[in-house]
Structure formats: C-alpha cells, structure tokens
Amino acid sequence: MTAETPLYLRVAEELRALIESGQLPPGTRLPSVAELIQQYGGSNSVASRAYKVLVDDGLVVSRHGAGHYVRGTDTPELLVRQHRRRSEDSPFAQGAAEQGAVGTWRHESTTDRASAEVGARLGVEAGTAVMHTSYVYLADDAPVQLAESYEPLALTGQSLIALPEVGPYAGVGVAARMRVLGIEVGGPVERVRARQATRQEAQALGMTPPGPVLAIERT
C-alpha cells in the first residue's frame, strides 16, 4: 500500500491483516462505521466501502442492524426437517438440541388466499382461505432456516390450532397439532433443490454475500 492507495483500501487491508493474523478471531464484532471514521478519518463511504471489500472477500459478515462480524471458518451444518409423528414438541427444537444447539424461532401469522400452486398442494381451489405463517428458525440465536407454512382455514379455522404459534398448542409440530382435530398426518412428500438465495432470503439469513441454499417444498 502507498500514500496514493485509496483510504478505504488501506482501512480494509489493516482489518484484513488483523483478521488473518488471528488478532480478530471469528465472531468478533468489528468497529462501527462511526468508530472507523474516528480512527481513520474520511467519510461514511470510506468505512462502508472498506467493509464491502472484506464482505466480498468472504472475511466479514454484515448483519442487518447489528454491524459487521468476522466470518467463522466453519460452514454451518445444522439442518432440521424431521417429521416426528408422535412428538408433542417442536421438531426443530429437538433436532437442534441433538446437534448441540438451542433452537428457537420467530413467526408471523396472517390470513391469506391460496395461490394456484399452494391450492394444488393442499387439494383446495385457488383463492381458498388459508392461514399463512412465516418463520425464521434460529440455532443459538443465529438464523439458519426460513419457512412459509399454509394451512386451510376450512380445516383449522374454528379450532384451538387456527394460529400455529398461539394458544395451548403453540410450539408443537404440525402432526401433533393436527392430531387435536383427529387427523393423523401421513408421511410428508418433499421436493428438494439447490438454488441461489434471493436478496430477501440472504438478508434474513445473514448471508453476505448471498450464497446457495436448499429449497424444500414439503407437503
């Protein structure tokens, strides 16, 4: 680096050296943009461009609203999609625990109308009323999976399980919830494919830059 090297590159290289030497180990929260400006001078764009270089090189992870962190060297391996017919607990929480992690999730449920694709999978007409629940699953507070769930309100709407995460059966697996209605869920049918994460998915999963994901349709 020389005096003619742009400031953002000099900042990026100094941080890179600290990361690669181990002085900033994986998981370390890096200085905020304001702190970098205070240390090196320049403007917001200098700090932002320096972090973009490190993110693009795979050394740093940008977490929306939480700052920048040194990326870990291990590839996350946790993936839970078990179907536990007799379990009264969350399959995700059980599966995460079996892999040494604490599994939690965030959720949001709204009434919706089935698209043609969702209707075909549920065996109902397009436009049929459904409960749509969006999930973000976390292992040790880190997002690892996303899910979109649809259930026909004609089946669940007048029951205690209409809202999947509210009421006395909140947090249990779908098989246990449906058993409340006297329905035994059979073996699920899955369609699995690999693809690139969308920008929205990558942001929700803390993937910077976006990378490949497994997309699983379970019916």
mmCIF file with all atom_site columns, C-alpha atoms in Angstrom:
data_model
loop_
_atom_site.group_PDB
_atom_site.id
_atom_site.type_symbol
_atom_site.label_atom_id
_atom_site.label_alt_id
_atom_site.label_comp_id
_atom_site.label_asym_id
_atom_site.label_entity_id
_atom_site.label_seq_id
_atom_site.pdbx_PDB_ins_code
_atom_site.Cartn_x
_atom_site.Cartn_y
_atom_site.Cartn_z
_atom_site.occupancy
_atom_site.B_iso_or_equiv
_atom_site.pdbx_formal_charge
_atom_site.auth_seq_id
_atom_site.auth_comp_id
_atom_site.auth_asym_id
_atom_site.auth_atom_id
_atom_site.pdbx_PDB_model_num
ATOM 1   C CA . MET A 1 1   ? 0.000   0.000   0.000  1.00 0.00 ? 1   MET A CA 1
ATOM 2   C CA . THR A 1 2   ? 1.202   3.511   -0.811 1.00 0.00 ? 2   THR A CA 1
ATOM 3   C CA . ALA A 1 3   ? 0.070   7.023   0.041  1.00 0.00 ? 3   ALA A CA 1
ATOM 4   C CA . GLU A 1 4   ? -1.778  7.027   -3.283 1.00 0.00 ? 4   GLU A CA 1
ATOM 5   C CA . THR A 1 5   ? -3.823  3.960   -2.319 1.00 0.00 ? 5   THR A CA 1
ATOM 6   C CA . PRO A 1 6   ? -7.439  4.966   -1.624 1.00 0.00 ? 6   PRO A CA 1
ATOM 7   C CA . LEU A 1 7   ? -8.154  5.291   2.086  1.00 0.00 ? 7   LEU A CA 1
ATOM 8   C CA . TYR A 1 8   ? -10.906 2.669   2.049  1.00 0.00 ? 8   TYR A CA 1
ATOM 9   C CA . LEU A 1 9   ? -8.475  0.069   0.708  1.00 0.00 ? 9   LEU A CA 1
ATOM 10  C CA . ARG A 1 10  ? -5.916  0.915   3.356  1.00 0.00 ? 10  ARG A CA 1
ATOM 11  C CA . VAL A 1 11  ? -8.571  0.533   6.057  1.00 0.00 ? 11  VAL A CA 1
ATOM 12  C CA . ALA A 1 12  ? -9.692  -2.777  4.534  1.00 0.00 ? 12  ALA A CA 1
ATOM 13  C CA . GLU A 1 13  ? -6.123  -4.106  4.392  1.00 0.00 ? 13  GLU A CA 1
ATOM 14  C CA . GLU A 1 14  ? -5.406  -3.196  8.022  1.00 0.00 ? 14  GLU A CA 1
ATOM 15  C CA . LEU A 1 15  ? -8.550  -5.009  9.133  1.00 0.00 ? 15  LEU A CA 1
ATOM 16  C CA . ARG A 1 16  ? -7.713  -7.930  6.851  1.00 0.00 ? 16  ARG A CA 1
ATOM 17  C CA . ALA A 1 17  ? -4.281  -8.269  8.459  1.00 0.00 ? 17  ALA A CA 1
ATOM 18  C CA . LEU A 1 18  ? -5.829  -8.339  11.938 1.00 0.00 ? 18  LEU A CA 1
ATOM 19  C CA . ILE A 1 19  ? -8.340  -10.984 10.867 1.00 0.00 ? 19  ILE A CA 1
ATOM 20  C CA . GLU A 1 20  ? -5.853  -13.210 9.067  1.00 0.00 ? 20  GLU A CA 1
ATOM 21  C CA . SER A 1 21  ? -3.361  -12.999 11.946 1.00 0.00 ? 21  SER A CA 1
ATOM 22  C CA . GLY A 1 22  ? -5.998  -14.139 14.419 1.00 0.00 ? 22  GLY A CA 1
ATOM 23  C CA . GLN A 1 23  ? -5.982  -10.917 16.405 1.00 0.00 ? 23  GLN A CA 1
ATOM 24  C CA . LEU A 1 24  ? -9.643  -10.588 15.429 1.00 0.00 ? 24  LEU A CA 1
ATOM 25  C CA . PRO A 1 25  ? -10.979 -14.159 15.785 1.00 0.00 ? 25  PRO A CA 1
ATOM 26  C CA . PRO A 1 26  ? -14.181 -15.480 14.145 1.00 0.00 ? 26  PRO A CA 1
ATOM 27  C CA . GLY A 1 27  ? -17.317 -13.981 15.626 1.00 0.00 ? 27  GLY A CA 1
ATOM 28  C CA . THR A 1 28  ? -15.627 -10.738 16.717 1.00 0.00 ? 28  THR A CA 1
ATOM 29  C CA . ARG A 1 29  ? -17.798 -7.658  16.293 1.00 0.00 ? 29  ARG A CA 1
ATOM 30  C CA . LEU A 1 30  ? -15.850 -5.119  14.269 1.00 0.00 ? 30  LEU A CA 1
ATOM 31  C CA . PRO A 1 31  ? -15.826 -1.351  14.856 1.00 0.00 ? 31  PRO A CA 1
ATOM 32  C CA . SER A 1 32  ? -18.877 0.550   13.724 1.00 0.00 ? 32  SER A CA 1
ATOM 33  C CA . VAL A 1 33  ? -18.742 2.886   10.750 1.00 0.00 ? 33  VAL A CA 1
ATOM 34  C CA . ALA A 1 34  ? -18.574 5.852   13.149 1.00 0.00 ? 34  ALA A CA 1
ATOM 35  C CA . GLU A 1 35  ? -15.684 4.259   15.049 1.00 0.00 ? 35  GLU A CA 1
ATOM 36  C CA . LEU A 1 36  ? -13.751 3.623   11.833 1.00 0.00 ? 36  LEU A CA 1
ATOM 37  C CA . ILE A 1 37  ? -14.229 7.246   10.800 1.00 0.00 ? 37  ILE A CA 1
ATOM 38  C CA . GLN A 1 38  ? -12.979 8.385   14.197 1.00 0.00 ? 38  GLN A CA 1
ATOM 39  C CA . GLN A 1 39  ? -9.915  6.150   13.891 1.00 0.00 ? 39  GLN A CA 1
ATOM 40  C CA . TYR A 1 40  ? -9.004  6.667   10.241 1.00 0.00 ? 40  TYR A CA 1
ATOM 41  C CA . GLY A 1 41  ? -10.775 9.845   9.198  1.00 0.00 ? 41  GLY A CA 1
ATOM 42  C CA . GLY A 1 42  ? -12.682 10.180  5.969  1.00 0.00 ? 42  GLY A CA 1
ATOM 43  C CA . SER A 1 43  ? -16.406 9.831   5.445  1.00 0.00 ? 43  SER A CA 1
ATOM 44  C CA . ASN A 1 44  ? -19.117 7.216   5.870  1.00 0.00 ? 44  ASN A CA 1
ATOM 45  C CA . SER A 1 45  ? -18.443 5.975   2.354  1.00 0.00 ? 45  SER A CA 1
ATOM 46  C CA . VAL A 1 46  ? -14.806 5.185   3.243  1.00 0.00 ? 46  VAL A CA 1
ATOM 47  C CA . ALA A 1 47  ? -15.830 2.876   6.086  1.00 0.00 ? 47  ALA A CA 1
ATOM 48  C CA . SER A 1 48  ? -18.719 1.359   4.123  1.00 0.00 ? 48  SER A CA 1
ATOM 49  C CA . ARG A 1 49  ? -16.523 0.644   1.084  1.00 0.00 ? 49  ARG A CA 1
ATOM 50  C CA . ALA A 1 50  ? -13.818 -0.884  3.290  1.00 0.00 ? 50  ALA A CA 1
ATOM 51  C CA . TYR A 1 51  ? -16.337 -3.281  4.799  1.00 0.00 ? 51  TYR A CA 1
ATOM 52  C CA . LYS A 1 52  ? -17.770 -4.090  1.366  1.00 0.00 ? 52  LYS A CA 1
ATOM 53  C CA . VAL A 1 53  ? -14.300 -5.222  0.242  1.00 0.00 ? 53  VAL A CA 1
ATOM 54  C CA . LEU A 1 54  ? -13.997 -7.540  3.233  1.00 0.00 ? 54  LEU A CA 1
ATOM 55  C CA . VAL A 1 55  ? -17.549 -8.850  2.824  1.00 0.00 ? 55  VAL A CA 1
ATOM 56  C CA . ASP A 1 56  ? -16.997 -9.560  -0.870 1.00 0.00 ? 56  ASP A CA 1
ATOM 57  C CA . ASP A 1 57  ? -13.785 -11.407 0.008  1.00 0.00 ? 57  ASP A CA 1
ATOM 58  C CA . GLY A 1 58  ? -15.685 -13.607 2.471  1.00 0.00 ? 58  GLY A CA 1
ATOM 59  C CA . LEU A 1 59  ? -13.819 -12.410 5.575  1.00 0.00 ? 59  LEU A CA 1
ATOM 60  C CA . VAL A 1 60  ? -16.630 -10.384 7.149  1.00 0.00 ? 60  VAL A CA 1
ATOM 61  C CA . VAL A 1 61  ? -20.359 -10.870 7.617  1.00 0.00 ? 61  VAL A CA 1
ATOM 62  C CA . SER A 1 62  ? -22.750 -7.920  7.591  1.00 0.00 ? 62  SER A CA 1
ATOM 63  C CA . ARG A 1 63  ? -25.718 -8.444  9.920  1.00 0.00 ? 63  ARG A CA 1
ATOM 64  C CA . HIS A 1 64  ? -28.584 -6.070  9.274  1.00 0.00 ? 64  HIS A CA 1
ATOM 65  C CA . GLY A 1 65  ? -28.994 -3.705  12.215 1.00 0.00 ? 65  GLY A CA 1
ATOM 66  C CA . ALA A 1 66  ? -26.239 -5.421  14.211 1.00 0.00 ? 66  ALA A CA 1
ATOM 67  C CA . GLY A 1 67  ? -22.992 -4.406  12.495 1.00 0.00 ? 67  GLY A CA 1
ATOM 68  C CA . HIS A 1 68  ? -20.090 -6.309  10.958 1.00 0.00 ? 68  HIS A CA 1
ATOM 69  C CA . TYR A 1 69  ? -18.531 -9.512  12.306 1.00 0.00 ? 69  TYR A CA 1
ATOM 70  C CA . VAL A 1 70  ? -15.523 -11.656 11.445 1.00 0.00 ? 70  VAL A CA 1
ATOM 71  C CA . ARG A 1 71  ? -16.846 -14.629 9.491  1.00 0.00 ? 71  ARG A CA 1
ATOM 72  C CA . GLY A 1 72  ? -16.338 -18.065 11.025 1.00 0.00 ? 72  GLY A CA 1
ATOM 73  C CA . THR A 1 73  ? -14.279 -20.637 9.164  1.00 0.00 ? 73  THR A CA 1
ATOM 74  C CA . ASP A 1 74  ? -16.749 -23.486 9.688  1.00 0.00 ? 74  ASP A CA 1
ATOM 75  C CA . THR A 1 75  ? -19.667 -23.998 7.333  1.00 0.00 ? 75  THR A CA 1
ATOM 76  C CA . PRO A 1 76  ? -22.969 -24.193 9.253  1.00 0.00 ? 76  PRO A CA 1
ATOM 77  C CA . GLU A 1 77  ? -24.182 -27.782 9.131  1.00 0.00 ? 77  GLU A CA 1
ATOM 78  C CA . LEU A 1 78  ? -27.387 -27.587 11.109 1.00 0.00 ? 78  LEU A CA 1
ATOM 79  C CA . LEU A 1 79  ? -30.410 -28.563 9.059  1.00 0.00 ? 79  LEU A CA 1
ATOM 80  C CA . VAL A 1 80  ? -33.583 -29.863 10.669 1.00 0.00 ? 80  VAL A CA 1
ATOM 81  C CA . ARG A 1 81  ? -36.586 -31.139 8.749  1.00 0.00 ? 81  ARG A CA 1
ATOM 82  C CA . GLN A 1 82  ? -37.537 -34.255 10.680 1.00 0.00 ? 82  GLN A CA 1
ATOM 83  C CA . HIS A 1 83  ? -41.120 -35.452 10.695 1.00 0.00 ? 83  HIS A CA 1
ATOM 84  C CA . ARG A 1 84  ? -41.902 -36.737 14.184 1.00 0.00 ? 84  ARG A CA 1
ATOM 85  C CA . ARG A 1 85  ? -45.360 -38.241 14.153 1.00 0.00 ? 85  ARG A CA 1
ATOM 86  C CA . ARG A 1 86  ? -45.635 -38.833 17.881 1.00 0.00 ? 86  ARG A CA 1
ATOM 87  C CA . SER A 1 87  ? -43.739 -35.816 19.165 1.00 0.00 ? 87  SER A CA 1
ATOM 88  C CA . GLU A 1 88  ? -45.617 -33.205 21.153 1.00 0.00 ? 88  GLU A CA 1
ATOM 89  C CA . ASP A 1 89  ? -42.683 -30.809 20.946 1.00 0.00 ? 89  ASP A CA 1
ATOM 90  C CA . SER A 1 90  ? -41.162 -28.791 18.118 1.00 0.00 ? 90  SER A CA 1
ATOM 91  C CA . PRO A 1 91  ? -39.245 -30.997 15.667 1.00 0.00 ? 91  PRO A CA 1
ATOM 92  C CA . PHE A 1 92  ? -36.880 -28.086 15.049 1.00 0.00 ? 92  PHE A CA 1
ATOM 93  C CA . ALA A 1 93  ? -36.083 -27.595 18.751 1.00 0.00 ? 93  ALA A CA 1
ATOM 94  C CA . GLN A 1 94  ? -35.487 -31.327 19.184 1.00 0.00 ? 94  GLN A CA 1
ATOM 95  C CA . GLY A 1 95  ? -33.332 -31.591 16.089 1.00 0.00 ? 95  GLY A CA 1
ATOM 96  C CA . ALA A 1 96  ? -31.268 -28.550 17.066 1.00 0.00 ? 96  ALA A CA 1
ATOM 97  C CA . ALA A 1 97  ? -30.734 -29.944 20.574 1.00 0.00 ? 97  ALA A CA 1
ATOM 98  C CA . GLU A 1 98  ? -29.495 -33.231 19.092 1.00 0.00 ? 98  GLU A CA 1
ATOM 99  C CA . GLN A 1 99  ? -26.840 -31.196 17.268 1.00 0.00 ? 99  GLN A CA 1
ATOM 100 C CA . GLY A 1 100 ? -25.772 -29.290 20.378 1.00 0.00 ? 100 GLY A CA 1
ATOM 101 C CA . ALA A 1 101 ? -27.647 -26.048 19.691 1.00 0.00 ? 101 ALA A CA 1
ATOM 102 C CA . VAL A 1 102 ? -30.608 -24.211 21.209 1.00 0.00 ? 102 VAL A CA 1
ATOM 103 C CA . GLY A 1 103 ? -33.368 -23.935 18.624 1.00 0.00 ? 103 GLY A CA 1
ATOM 104 C CA . THR A 1 104 ? -35.801 -21.011 18.699 1.00 0.00 ? 104 THR A CA 1
ATOM 105 C CA . TRP A 1 105 ? -37.891 -19.252 16.077 1.00 0.00 ? 105 TRP A CA 1
ATOM 106 C CA . ARG A 1 106 ? -39.686 -16.056 15.153 1.00 0.00 ? 106 ARG A CA 1
ATOM 107 C CA . HIS A 1 107 ? -43.082 -16.171 13.449 1.00 0.00 ? 107 HIS A CA 1
ATOM 108 C CA . GLU A 1 108 ? -45.859 -14.111 11.929 1.00 0.00 ? 108 GLU A CA 1
ATOM 109 C CA . SER A 1 109 ? -49.289 -15.484 11.002 1.00 0.00 ? 109 SER A CA 1
ATOM 110 C CA . THR A 1 110 ? -51.859 -13.840 8.717  1.00 0.00 ? 110 THR A CA 1
ATOM 111 C CA . THR A 1 111 ? -54.963 -14.978 6.869  1.00 0.00 ? 111 THR A CA 1
ATOM 112 C CA . ASP A 1 112 ? -54.406 -15.249 3.125  1.00 0.00 ? 112 ASP A CA 1
ATOM 113 C CA . ARG A 1 113 ? -55.786 -16.737 -0.089 1.00 0.00 ? 113 ARG A CA 1
ATOM 114 C CA . ALA A 1 114 ? -54.211 -19.844 -1.588 1.00 0.00 ? 114 ALA A CA 1
ATOM 115 C CA . SER A 1 115 ? -52.309 -19.303 -4.803 1.00 0.00 ? 115 SER A CA 1
ATOM 116 C CA . ALA A 1 116 ? -52.785 -21.827 -7.588 1.00 0.00 ? 116 ALA A CA 1
ATOM 117 C CA . GLU A 1 117 ? -49.603 -23.613 -6.511 1.00 0.00 ? 117 GLU A CA 1
ATOM 118 C CA . VAL A 1 118 ? -50.497 -23.694 -2.807 1.00 0.00 ? 118 VAL A CA 1
ATOM 119 C CA . GLY A 1 119 ? -54.054 -24.753 -3.627 1.00 0.00 ? 119 GLY A CA 1
ATOM 120 C CA . ALA A 1 120 ? -52.803 -27.670 -5.714 1.00 0.00 ? 120 ALA A CA 1
ATOM 121 C CA . ARG A 1 121 ? -50.579 -28.877 -2.895 1.00 0.00 ? 121 ARG A CA 1
ATOM 122 C CA . LEU A 1 122 ? -53.359 -28.581 -0.299 1.00 0.00 ? 122 LEU A CA 1
ATOM 123 C CA . GLY A 1 123 ? -56.018 -30.072 -2.543 1.00 0.00 ? 123 GLY A CA 1
ATOM 124 C CA . VAL A 1 124 ? -58.180 -26.921 -2.474 1.00 0.00 ? 124 VAL A CA 1
ATOM 125 C CA . GLU A 1 125 ? -59.156 -24.358 -5.095 1.00 0.00 ? 125 GLU A CA 1
ATOM 126 C CA . ALA A 1 126 ? -57.042 -21.273 -5.710 1.00 0.00 ? 126 ALA A CA 1
ATOM 127 C CA . GLY A 1 127 ? -58.383 -18.404 -3.617 1.00 0.00 ? 127 GLY A CA 1
ATOM 128 C CA . THR A 1 128 ? -59.381 -20.642 -0.707 1.00 0.00 ? 128 THR A CA 1
ATOM 129 C CA . ALA A 1 129 ? -58.824 -19.056 2.711  1.00 0.00 ? 129 ALA A CA 1
ATOM 130 C CA . VAL A 1 130 ? -55.610 -20.250 4.404  1.00 0.00 ? 130 VAL A CA 1
ATOM 131 C CA . MET A 1 131 ? -53.523 -19.410 7.429  1.00 0.00 ? 131 MET A CA 1
ATOM 132 C CA . HIS A 1 132 ? -50.099 -18.281 6.215  1.00 0.00 ? 132 HIS A CA 1
ATOM 133 C CA . THR A 1 133 ? -47.262 -18.354 8.754  1.00 0.00 ? 133 THR A CA 1
ATOM 134 C CA . SER A 1 134 ? -43.740 -17.112 8.068  1.00 0.00 ? 134 SER A CA 1
ATOM 135 C CA . TYR A 1 135 ? -40.923 -18.491 10.217 1.00 0.00 ? 135 TYR A CA 1
ATOM 136 C CA . VAL A 1 136 ? -37.298 -17.626 10.875 1.00 0.00 ? 136 VAL A CA 1
ATOM 137 C CA . TYR A 1 137 ? -35.592 -20.512 12.703 1.00 0.00 ? 137 TYR A CA 1
ATOM 138 C CA . LEU A 1 138 ? -32.527 -19.800 14.823 1.00 0.00 ? 138 LEU A CA 1
ATOM 139 C CA . ALA A 1 139 ? -29.814 -22.013 16.282 1.00 0.00 ? 139 ALA A CA 1
ATOM 140 C CA . ASP A 1 140 ? -28.058 -20.347 19.216 1.00 0.00 ? 140 ASP A CA 1
ATOM 141 C CA . ASP A 1 141 ? -29.699 -17.063 18.089 1.00 0.00 ? 141 ASP A CA 1
ATOM 142 C CA . ALA A 1 142 ? -28.256 -17.299 14.545 1.00 0.00 ? 142 ALA A CA 1
ATOM 143 C CA . PRO A 1 143 ? -30.784 -17.639 11.679 1.00 0.00 ? 143 PRO A CA 1
ATOM 144 C CA . VAL A 1 144 ? -30.403 -20.989 9.882  1.00 0.00 ? 144 VAL A CA 1
ATOM 145 C CA . GLN A 1 145 ? -33.736 -21.686 8.174  1.00 0.00 ? 145 GLN A CA 1
ATOM 146 C CA . LEU A 1 146 ? -36.756 -19.888 6.767  1.00 0.00 ? 146 LEU A CA 1
ATOM 147 C CA . ALA A 1 147 ? -40.198 -21.385 6.232  1.00 0.00 ? 147 ALA A CA 1
ATOM 148 C CA . GLU A 1 148 ? -43.562 -20.414 4.743  1.00 0.00 ? 148 GLU A CA 1
ATOM 149 C CA . SER A 1 149 ? -46.451 -22.545 6.021  1.00 0.00 ? 149 SER A CA 1
ATOM 150 C CA . TYR A 1 150 ? -50.021 -22.754 4.681  1.00 0.00 ? 150 TYR A CA 1
ATOM 151 C CA . GLU A 1 151 ? -53.000 -24.481 6.308  1.00 0.00 ? 151 GLU A CA 1
ATOM 152 C CA . PRO A 1 152 ? -56.622 -24.418 5.038  1.00 0.00 ? 152 PRO A CA 1
ATOM 153 C CA . LEU A 1 153 ? -58.854 -22.438 7.382  1.00 0.00 ? 153 LEU A CA 1
ATOM 154 C CA . ALA A 1 154 ? -61.789 -24.682 6.497  1.00 0.00 ? 154 ALA A CA 1
ATOM 155 C CA . LEU A 1 155 ? -59.912 -27.344 8.447  1.00 0.00 ? 155 LEU A CA 1
ATOM 156 C CA . THR A 1 156 ? -58.442 -25.343 11.339 1.00 0.00 ? 156 THR A CA 1
ATOM 157 C CA . GLY A 1 157 ? -60.327 -22.039 11.445 1.00 0.00 ? 157 GLY A CA 1
ATOM 158 C CA . GLN A 1 158 ? -62.805 -22.910 14.219 1.00 0.00 ? 158 GLN A CA 1
ATOM 159 C CA . SER A 1 159 ? -60.282 -24.782 16.380 1.00 0.00 ? 159 SER A CA 1
ATOM 160 C CA . LEU A 1 160 ? -57.681 -24.032 19.031 1.00 0.00 ? 160 LEU A CA 1
ATOM 161 C CA . ILE A 1 161 ? -54.937 -24.633 16.468 1.00 0.00 ? 161 ILE A CA 1
ATOM 162 C CA . ALA A 1 162 ? -56.028 -21.993 13.944 1.00 0.00 ? 162 ALA A CA 1
ATOM 163 C CA . LEU A 1 163 ? -52.997 -19.877 14.846 1.00 0.00 ? 163 LEU A CA 1
ATOM 164 C CA . PRO A 1 164 ? -49.978 -22.226 14.803 1.00 0.00 ? 164 PRO A CA 1
ATOM 165 C CA . GLU A 1 165 ? -47.987 -20.312 17.406 1.00 0.00 ? 165 GLU A CA 1
ATOM 166 C CA . VAL A 1 166 ? -50.766 -19.061 19.679 1.00 0.00 ? 166 VAL A CA 1
ATOM 167 C CA . GLY A 1 167 ? -52.815 -20.932 22.244 1.00 0.00 ? 167 GLY A CA 1
ATOM 168 C CA . PRO A 1 168 ? -52.364 -24.179 24.166 1.00 0.00 ? 168 PRO A CA 1
ATOM 169 C CA . TYR A 1 169 ? -50.720 -25.984 21.243 1.00 0.00 ? 169 TYR A CA 1
ATOM 170 C CA . ALA A 1 170 ? -48.239 -23.303 20.299 1.00 0.00 ? 170 ALA A CA 1
ATOM 171 C CA . GLY A 1 171 ? -44.736 -24.540 19.559 1.00 0.00 ? 171 GLY A CA 1
ATOM 172 C CA . VAL A 1 172 ? -45.586 -28.162 18.789 1.00 0.00 ? 172 VAL A CA 1
ATOM 173 C CA . GLY A 1 173 ? -45.133 -29.881 15.447 1.00 0.00 ? 173 GLY A CA 1
ATOM 174 C CA . VAL A 1 174 ? -47.835 -29.895 12.773 1.00 0.00 ? 174 VAL A CA 1
ATOM 175 C CA . ALA A 1 175 ? -48.506 -33.624 13.248 1.00 0.00 ? 175 ALA A CA 1
ATOM 176 C CA . ALA A 1 176 ? -49.270 -33.102 16.954 1.00 0.00 ? 176 ALA A CA 1
ATOM 177 C CA . ARG A 1 177 ? -51.428 -30.066 16.190 1.00 0.00 ? 177 ARG A CA 1
ATOM 178 C CA . MET A 1 178 ? -53.493 -31.893 13.582 1.00 0.00 ? 178 MET A CA 1
ATOM 179 C CA . ARG A 1 179 ? -53.989 -34.766 15.989 1.00 0.00 ? 179 ARG A CA 1
ATOM 180 C CA . VAL A 1 180 ? -56.089 -32.326 18.064 1.00 0.00 ? 180 VAL A CA 1
ATOM 181 C CA . LEU A 1 181 ? -58.568 -32.423 15.154 1.00 0.00 ? 181 LEU A CA 1
ATOM 182 C CA . GLY A 1 182 ? -58.416 -36.206 14.984 1.00 0.00 ? 182 GLY A CA 1
ATOM 183 C CA . ILE A 1 183 ? -56.238 -36.134 11.867 1.00 0.00 ? 183 ILE A CA 1
ATOM 184 C CA . GLU A 1 184 ? -53.195 -38.368 11.552 1.00 0.00 ? 184 GLU A CA 1
ATOM 185 C CA . VAL A 1 185 ? -50.690 -36.794 9.188  1.00 0.00 ? 185 VAL A CA 1
ATOM 186 C CA . GLY A 1 186 ? -49.050 -39.317 6.878  1.00 0.00 ? 186 GLY A CA 1
ATOM 187 C CA . GLY A 1 187 ? -45.514 -39.272 5.561  1.00 0.00 ? 187 GLY A CA 1
ATOM 188 C CA . PRO A 1 188 ? -44.603 -35.908 4.023  1.00 0.00 ? 188 PRO A CA 1
ATOM 189 C CA . VAL A 1 189 ? -43.698 -35.549 0.369  1.00 0.00 ? 189 VAL A CA 1
ATOM 190 C CA . GLU A 1 190 ? -40.625 -33.392 -0.213 1.00 0.00 ? 190 GLU A CA 1
ATOM 191 C CA . ARG A 1 191 ? -39.200 -31.721 -3.293 1.00 0.00 ? 191 ARG A CA 1
ATOM 192 C CA . VAL A 1 192 ? -35.623 -30.601 -2.652 1.00 0.00 ? 192 VAL A CA 1
ATOM 193 C CA . ARG A 1 193 ? -33.477 -28.434 -4.914 1.00 0.00 ? 193 ARG A CA 1
ATOM 194 C CA . ALA A 1 194 ? -30.448 -26.211 -4.580 1.00 0.00 ? 194 ALA A CA 1
ATOM 195 C CA . ARG A 1 195 ? -30.530 -22.612 -5.805 1.00 0.00 ? 195 ARG A CA 1
ATOM 196 C CA . GLN A 1 196 ? -29.108 -19.185 -5.103 1.00 0.00 ? 196 GLN A CA 1
ATOM 197 C CA . ALA A 1 197 ? -30.677 -17.311 -2.199 1.00 0.00 ? 197 ALA A CA 1
ATOM 198 C CA . THR A 1 198 ? -32.783 -14.300 -3.094 1.00 0.00 ? 198 THR A CA 1
ATOM 199 C CA . ARG A 1 199 ? -31.704 -10.949 -1.724 1.00 0.00 ? 199 ARG A CA 1
ATOM 200 C CA . GLN A 1 200 ? -34.539 -11.032 0.824  1.00 0.00 ? 200 GLN A CA 1
ATOM 201 C CA . GLU A 1 201 ? -33.641 -14.564 1.949  1.00 0.00 ? 201 GLU A CA 1
ATOM 202 C CA . ALA A 1 202 ? -29.949 -13.717 2.191  1.00 0.00 ? 202 ALA A CA 1
ATOM 203 C CA . GLN A 1 203 ? -30.717 -10.706 4.365  1.00 0.00 ? 203 GLN A CA 1
ATOM 204 C CA . ALA A 1 204 ? -32.942 -12.760 6.683  1.00 0.00 ? 204 ALA A CA 1
ATOM 205 C CA . LEU A 1 205 ? -30.269 -15.473 6.992  1.00 0.00 ? 205 LEU A CA 1
ATOM 206 C CA . GLY A 1 206 ? -27.346 -13.060 7.446  1.00 0.00 ? 206 GLY A CA 1
ATOM 207 C CA . MET A 1 207 ? -25.696 -14.287 4.223  1.00 0.00 ? 207 MET A CA 1
ATOM 208 C CA . THR A 1 208 ? -23.405 -11.587 2.862  1.00 0.00 ? 208 THR A CA 1
ATOM 209 C CA . PRO A 1 209 ? -22.762 -12.007 0.029  1.00 0.00 ? 209 PRO A CA 1
ATOM 210 C CA . PRO A 1 210 ? -25.740 -14.231 -0.931 1.00 0.00 ? 210 PRO A CA 1
ATOM 211 C CA . GLY A 1 211 ? -24.912 -17.892 -1.481 1.00 0.00 ? 211 GLY A CA 1
ATOM 212 C CA . PRO A 1 212 ? -26.579 -21.205 -2.303 1.00 0.00 ? 212 PRO A CA 1
ATOM 213 C CA . VAL A 1 213 ? -29.453 -22.579 -0.245 1.00 0.00 ? 213 VAL A CA 1
ATOM 214 C CA . LEU A 1 214 ? -31.562 -25.744 -0.167 1.00 0.00 ? 214 LEU A CA 1
ATOM 215 C CA . ALA A 1 215 ? -35.181 -25.004 -1.068 1.00 0.00 ? 215 ALA A CA 1
ATOM 216 C CA . ILE A 1 216 ? -37.524 -27.680 0.270  1.00 0.00 ? 216 ILE A CA 1
ATOM 217 C CA . GLU A 1 217 ? -41.217 -27.972 -0.580 1.00 0.00 ? 217 GLU A CA 1
ATOM 218 C CA . ARG A 1 218 ? -42.886 -30.192 1.989  1.00 0.00 ? 218 ARG A CA 1
ATOM 219 C CA . THR A 1 219 ? -46.486 -31.249 1.542  1.00 0.00 ? 219 THR A CA 1
#
